[in-house]
Amino acid sequence: MKKEVAEANATKLIYNGPCVLVTCQRNGRPNVFTVSWNTPVSIVPPIVAISCVKSNYSWEIIRGTKEFTINVPEMDIVDAVFGCGKVSGREVDKFSRFGFGLESGKKVSVPSIKECPGQLECKVIAEPQFGDFSLFVAEVVSAYAEEEKFDTKWILEKAKIINHLGDEVFYSLGIKQSAKLI
């Protein structure tokens, strides 16, 4: 069961620089993409940032809707995490292709991914441009996590949070694994 995470602990959901799945939605059609470049920016209020290339379909959606959800996945779905970064939501329904369950957002209109143990619902407050990327800076308006895996921080003996080393190589607590494209 997921519990609400206190504002003071919300950014701790991404302290370890995990590879995350970011969901967004336009006209009732959800999309998801993989983001390795994400970071907390402020604790009070909780503010985070994700980097997104301007050619990305999700970039178009987030620019228009000004909201997204950061979903923190675990190693058991690493192949789907890798795949979400390799196919475009313009042509593919990634939720169907990768078998993700959807949960309604609590304070945003964006759904979250049921299989991920932690979520940060975000509203964009700034969008600085850097070369071919935008940095979506957003206030966390709601955060929640599976209570057996997150207290005031991740319980790493139970939560197998993913980090990305580049290409198809991911790791979690010393477990290095190469993903395969599914």
C-alpha atoms as a printed R data frame, in Angstrom:
    type eleno elety resid chain resno      x      y       z
1   ATOM     1    CA   MET     A     1  0.000  0.000   0.000
2   ATOM     2    CA   LYS     A     2  1.262  3.459  -0.830
3   ATOM     3    CA   LYS     A     3  1.335  6.200   1.781
4   ATOM     4    CA   GLU     A     4  1.645  9.938   1.450
5   ATOM     5    CA   VAL     A     5  5.196 11.219   1.809
6   ATOM     6    CA   ALA     A     6  5.662 14.359   3.896
7   ATOM     7    CA   GLU     A     7  6.702 17.498   2.032
8   ATOM     8    CA   ALA     A     8 10.040 17.559   3.877
9   ATOM     9    CA   ASN     A     9 10.852 14.066   2.557
10  ATOM    10    CA   ALA     A    10  9.350 14.265  -0.951
11  ATOM    11    CA   THR     A    11 12.598 15.019  -2.791
12  ATOM    12    CA   LYS     A    12 14.289 12.078  -1.051
13  ATOM    13    CA   LEU     A    13 12.387  9.855  -3.473
14  ATOM    14    CA   ILE     A    14 15.007 10.861  -6.080
15  ATOM    15    CA   TYR     A    15 18.062 11.682  -3.882
16  ATOM    16    CA   ASN     A    16 20.075  8.785  -5.241
17  ATOM    17    CA   GLY     A    17 19.757 10.043  -8.821
18  ATOM    18    CA   PRO     A    18 17.643  7.121 -10.007
19  ATOM    19    CA   CYS     A    19 16.597  6.414 -13.538
20  ATOM    20    CA   VAL     A    20 12.881  7.260 -13.555
21  ATOM    21    CA   LEU     A    21  9.823  6.896 -15.737
22  ATOM    22    CA   VAL     A    22  8.069 10.209 -16.335
23  ATOM    23    CA   THR     A    23  4.391 10.121 -17.241
24  ATOM    24    CA   CYS     A    24  2.480 12.891 -18.938
25  ATOM    25    CA   GLN     A    25 -0.913 13.132 -20.603
26  ATOM    26    CA   ARG     A    26 -2.660 15.178 -23.268
27  ATOM    27    CA   ASN     A    27 -6.297 14.867 -24.362
28  ATOM    28    CA   GLY     A    28 -6.754 11.752 -22.223
29  ATOM    29    CA   ARG     A    29 -3.839  9.933 -23.901
30  ATOM    30    CA   PRO     A    30 -1.017  9.098 -21.473
31  ATOM    31    CA   ASN     A    31  2.635  8.728 -22.419
32  ATOM    32    CA   VAL     A    32  5.768  7.678 -20.554
33  ATOM    33    CA   PHE     A    33  9.474  8.218 -21.156
34  ATOM    34    CA   THR     A    34 12.704  7.294 -19.414
35  ATOM    35    CA   VAL     A    35 14.714 10.030 -17.675
36  ATOM    36    CA   SER     A    36 18.149  9.551 -16.155
37  ATOM    37    CA   TRP     A    37 18.843 13.262 -15.788
38  ATOM    38    CA   ASN     A    38 16.700 14.328 -12.811
39  ATOM    39    CA   THR     A    39 17.456 16.043  -9.523
40  ATOM    40    CA   PRO     A    40 15.984 17.668  -6.430
41  ATOM    41    CA   VAL     A    41 16.314 21.475  -6.573
42  ATOM    42    CA   SER     A    42 14.691 22.561  -3.274
43  ATOM    43    CA   ILE     A    43 13.388 20.862  -0.147
44  ATOM    44    CA   VAL     A    44 10.952 23.571   1.039
45  ATOM    45    CA   PRO     A    45  8.981 23.815  -1.081
46  ATOM    46    CA   PRO     A    46  9.865 20.520  -2.764
47  ATOM    47    CA   ILE     A    47 11.095 21.334  -6.269
48  ATOM    48    CA   VAL     A    48 12.644 18.925  -8.776
49  ATOM    49    CA   ALA     A    49 13.975 19.157 -12.313
50  ATOM    50    CA   ILE     A    50 14.062 16.788 -15.272
51  ATOM    51    CA   SER     A    51 16.001 17.265 -18.482
52  ATOM    52    CA   CYS     A    52 14.173 16.512 -21.737
53  ATOM    53    CA   VAL     A    53 15.346 16.742 -25.348
54  ATOM    54    CA   LYS     A    54 13.161 19.076 -27.408
55  ATOM    55    CA   SER     A    55 12.517 16.451 -30.108
56  ATOM    56    CA   ASN     A    56 10.853 14.144 -27.552
57  ATOM    57    CA   TYR     A    57  7.079 13.618 -27.869
58  ATOM    58    CA   SER     A    58  6.709 14.006 -24.099
59  ATOM    59    CA   TRP     A    59  8.472 17.380 -24.303
60  ATOM    60    CA   GLU     A    60  5.577 18.617 -26.468
61  ATOM    61    CA   ILE     A    61  3.029 17.284 -23.986
62  ATOM    62    CA   ILE     A    62  4.688 18.688 -20.857
63  ATOM    63    CA   ARG     A    63  5.229 22.078 -22.508
64  ATOM    64    CA   GLY     A    64  1.503 22.261 -23.180
65  ATOM    65    CA   THR     A    65  0.077 20.809 -19.967
66  ATOM    66    CA   LYS     A    66  2.740 22.007 -17.492
67  ATOM    67    CA   GLU     A    67  2.478 18.846 -15.400
68  ATOM    68    CA   PHE     A    68  4.042 15.393 -15.148
69  ATOM    69    CA   THR     A    69  4.586 12.560 -12.687
70  ATOM    70    CA   ILE     A    70  7.963 11.084 -11.813
71  ATOM    71    CA   ASN     A    71  7.629  7.329 -11.227
72  ATOM    72    CA   VAL     A    72 10.524  5.579  -9.473
73  ATOM    73    CA   PRO     A    73 10.880  2.047 -10.918
74  ATOM    74    CA   GLU     A    74 12.739 -0.986  -9.616
75  ATOM    75    CA   MET     A    75 15.091 -3.480 -11.247
76  ATOM    76    CA   ASP     A    76 12.312 -6.021 -11.906
77  ATOM    77    CA   ILE     A    77 11.022 -3.827 -14.771
78  ATOM    78    CA   VAL     A    78 14.415 -2.654 -16.096
79  ATOM    79    CA   ASP     A    79 13.712 -4.012 -19.607
80  ATOM    80    CA   ALA     A    80 10.547 -1.904 -19.811
81  ATOM    81    CA   VAL     A    81 12.417  1.129 -18.425
82  ATOM    82    CA   PHE     A    82 15.040  0.695 -21.155
83  ATOM    83    CA   GLY     A    83 12.378  0.161 -23.815
84  ATOM    84    CA   CYS     A    84 10.460  3.316 -22.869
85  ATOM    85    CA   GLY     A    85 13.540  5.296 -23.803
86  ATOM    86    CA   LYS     A    86 13.908  3.567 -27.163
87  ATOM    87    CA   VAL     A    87 10.438  3.909 -28.723
88  ATOM    88    CA   SER     A    88  8.329  7.011 -29.338
89  ATOM    89    CA   GLY     A    89  4.898  7.551 -27.858
90  ATOM    90    CA   ARG     A    90  3.946  9.248 -31.118
91  ATOM    91    CA   GLU     A    91  3.637  5.798 -32.706
92  ATOM    92    CA   VAL     A    92  3.407  3.362 -29.791
93  ATOM    93    CA   ASP     A    93  1.123  3.070 -26.760
94  ATOM    94    CA   LYS     A    94  3.928  2.371 -24.311
95  ATOM    95    CA   PHE     A    95  1.558  1.431 -21.486
96  ATOM    96    CA   SER     A    96  0.177 -1.443 -23.565
97  ATOM    97    CA   ARG     A    97  3.530 -2.438 -25.051
98  ATOM    98    CA   PHE     A    98  5.282 -2.655 -21.686
99  ATOM    99    CA   GLY     A    99  2.291 -3.834 -19.630
100 ATOM   100    CA   PHE     A   100  2.106 -0.939 -17.183
101 ATOM   101    CA   GLY     A   101 -0.939 -0.502 -14.973
102 ATOM   102    CA   LEU     A   102 -2.260  3.036 -14.536
103 ATOM   103    CA   GLU     A   103 -3.267  4.801 -11.339
104 ATOM   104    CA   SER     A   104 -5.069  8.144 -11.370
105 ATOM   105    CA   GLY     A   105 -3.142 11.190 -10.251
106 ATOM   106    CA   LYS     A   106 -4.021 12.596  -6.835
107 ATOM   107    CA   LYS     A   107 -3.348 16.303  -7.557
108 ATOM   108    CA   VAL     A   108 -2.523 16.299 -11.287
109 ATOM   109    CA   SER     A   109 -4.396 14.949 -14.304
110 ATOM   110    CA   VAL     A   110 -1.434 12.722 -15.163
111 ATOM   111    CA   PRO     A   111 -1.613  9.002 -14.315
112 ATOM   112    CA   SER     A   112  1.151  7.174 -12.495
113 ATOM   113    CA   ILE     A   113  2.578  3.701 -13.100
114 ATOM   114    CA   LYS     A   114  1.213  1.107 -10.702
115 ATOM   115    CA   GLU     A   115  4.364 -1.050 -10.832
116 ATOM   116    CA   CYS     A   116  6.592  1.754  -9.512
117 ATOM   117    CA   PRO     A   117  6.943  2.039  -5.709
118 ATOM   118    CA   GLY     A   118  7.269  5.836  -5.618
119 ATOM   119    CA   GLN     A   119  5.681  8.827  -7.337
120 ATOM   120    CA   LEU     A   120  6.131 12.601  -7.365
121 ATOM   121    CA   GLU     A   121  3.308 14.562  -8.987
122 ATOM   122    CA   CYS     A   122  4.714 17.781 -10.412
123 ATOM   123    CA   LYS     A   123  3.615 21.138 -11.838
124 ATOM   124    CA   VAL     A   124  6.095 23.020 -14.023
125 ATOM   125    CA   ILE     A   125  7.184 26.420 -12.662
126 ATOM   126    CA   ALA     A   126 10.109 27.172 -15.005
127 ATOM   127    CA   GLU     A   127 11.569 25.893 -18.243
128 ATOM   128    CA   PRO     A   128 15.092 27.112 -18.947
129 ATOM   129    CA   GLN     A   129 16.604 26.074 -22.280
130 ATOM   130    CA   PHE     A   130 20.048 24.525 -22.708
131 ATOM   131    CA   GLY     A   131 21.074 23.627 -26.256
132 ATOM   132    CA   ASP     A   132 18.750 20.930 -27.555
133 ATOM   133    CA   PHE     A   133 17.274 20.265 -24.079
134 ATOM   134    CA   SER     A   134 14.713 21.902 -21.797
135 ATOM   135    CA   LEU     A   135 14.997 21.658 -18.045
136 ATOM   136    CA   PHE     A   136 11.495 21.262 -16.630
137 ATOM   137    CA   VAL     A   137 11.675 22.699 -13.105
138 ATOM   138    CA   ALA     A   138  8.583 21.694 -11.158
139 ATOM   139    CA   GLU     A   139  7.018 21.917  -7.729
140 ATOM   140    CA   VAL     A   140  6.092 18.570  -6.215
141 ATOM   141    CA   VAL     A   141  2.387 18.868  -5.349
142 ATOM   142    CA   SER     A   142  1.971 15.289  -4.123
143 ATOM   143    CA   ALA     A   143  4.368 12.448  -3.333
144 ATOM   144    CA   TYR     A   144  3.656  8.904  -2.263
145 ATOM   145    CA   ALA     A   145  5.527  5.623  -1.915
146 ATOM   146    CA   GLU     A   146  5.066  2.019  -0.848
147 ATOM   147    CA   GLU     A   147  5.318  2.149   2.917
148 ATOM   148    CA   GLU     A   148  7.362 -1.055   3.217
149 ATOM   149    CA   LYS     A   149 10.017  0.393   0.871
150 ATOM   150    CA   PHE     A   150 10.143  4.068   1.909
151 ATOM   151    CA   ASP     A   151 10.088  5.558   5.392
152 ATOM   152    CA   THR     A   152 11.692  9.012   5.431
153 ATOM   153    CA   LYS     A   153 14.080  7.676   2.767
154 ATOM   154    CA   TRP     A   154 14.310  4.556   0.574
155 ATOM   155    CA   ILE     A   155 14.847  1.298   2.471
156 ATOM   156    CA   LEU     A   156 17.445 -0.051   0.058
157 ATOM   157    CA   GLU     A   157 17.311 -3.594   1.427
158 ATOM   158    CA   LYS     A   158 13.751 -3.714   0.042
159 ATOM   159    CA   ALA     A   159 13.614 -1.129  -2.761
160 ATOM   160    CA   LYS     A   160 15.725 -2.081  -5.785
161 ATOM   161    CA   ILE     A   161 15.885  1.421  -7.274
162 ATOM   162    CA   ILE     A   162 17.548  1.655 -10.710
163 ATOM   163    CA   ASN     A   163 20.525  3.771 -11.715
164 ATOM   164    CA   HIS     A   164 21.651  4.126 -15.337
165 ATOM   165    CA   LEU     A   165 25.290  3.911 -16.411
166 ATOM   166    CA   GLY     A   166 24.579  4.616 -20.080
167 ATOM   167    CA   ASP     A   167 23.503  2.555 -23.076
168 ATOM   168    CA   GLU     A   168 21.742 -0.607 -21.856
169 ATOM   169    CA   VAL     A   169 23.618 -0.867 -18.527
170 ATOM   170    CA   PHE     A   170 21.740 -0.348 -15.249
171 ATOM   171    CA   TYR     A   171 22.539 -1.161 -11.625
172 ATOM   172    CA   SER     A   172 20.957 -1.323  -8.190
173 ATOM   173    CA   LEU     A   173 22.882 -1.794  -4.927
174 ATOM   174    CA   GLY     A   174 25.858 -3.330  -6.641
175 ATOM   175    CA   ILE     A   175 23.746 -5.399  -9.019
176 ATOM   176    CA   LYS     A   176 24.842 -4.530 -12.529
177 ATOM   177    CA   GLN     A   177 22.553 -5.724 -15.292
178 ATOM   178    CA   SER     A   178 22.384 -5.188 -19.039
179 ATOM   179    CA   ALA     A   179 18.818 -4.681 -20.221
180 ATOM   180    CA   LYS     A   180 17.464 -6.173 -23.408
181 ATOM   181    CA   LEU     A   181 15.131 -4.347 -25.743
182 ATOM   182    CA   ILE     A   182 11.629 -5.885 -25.510
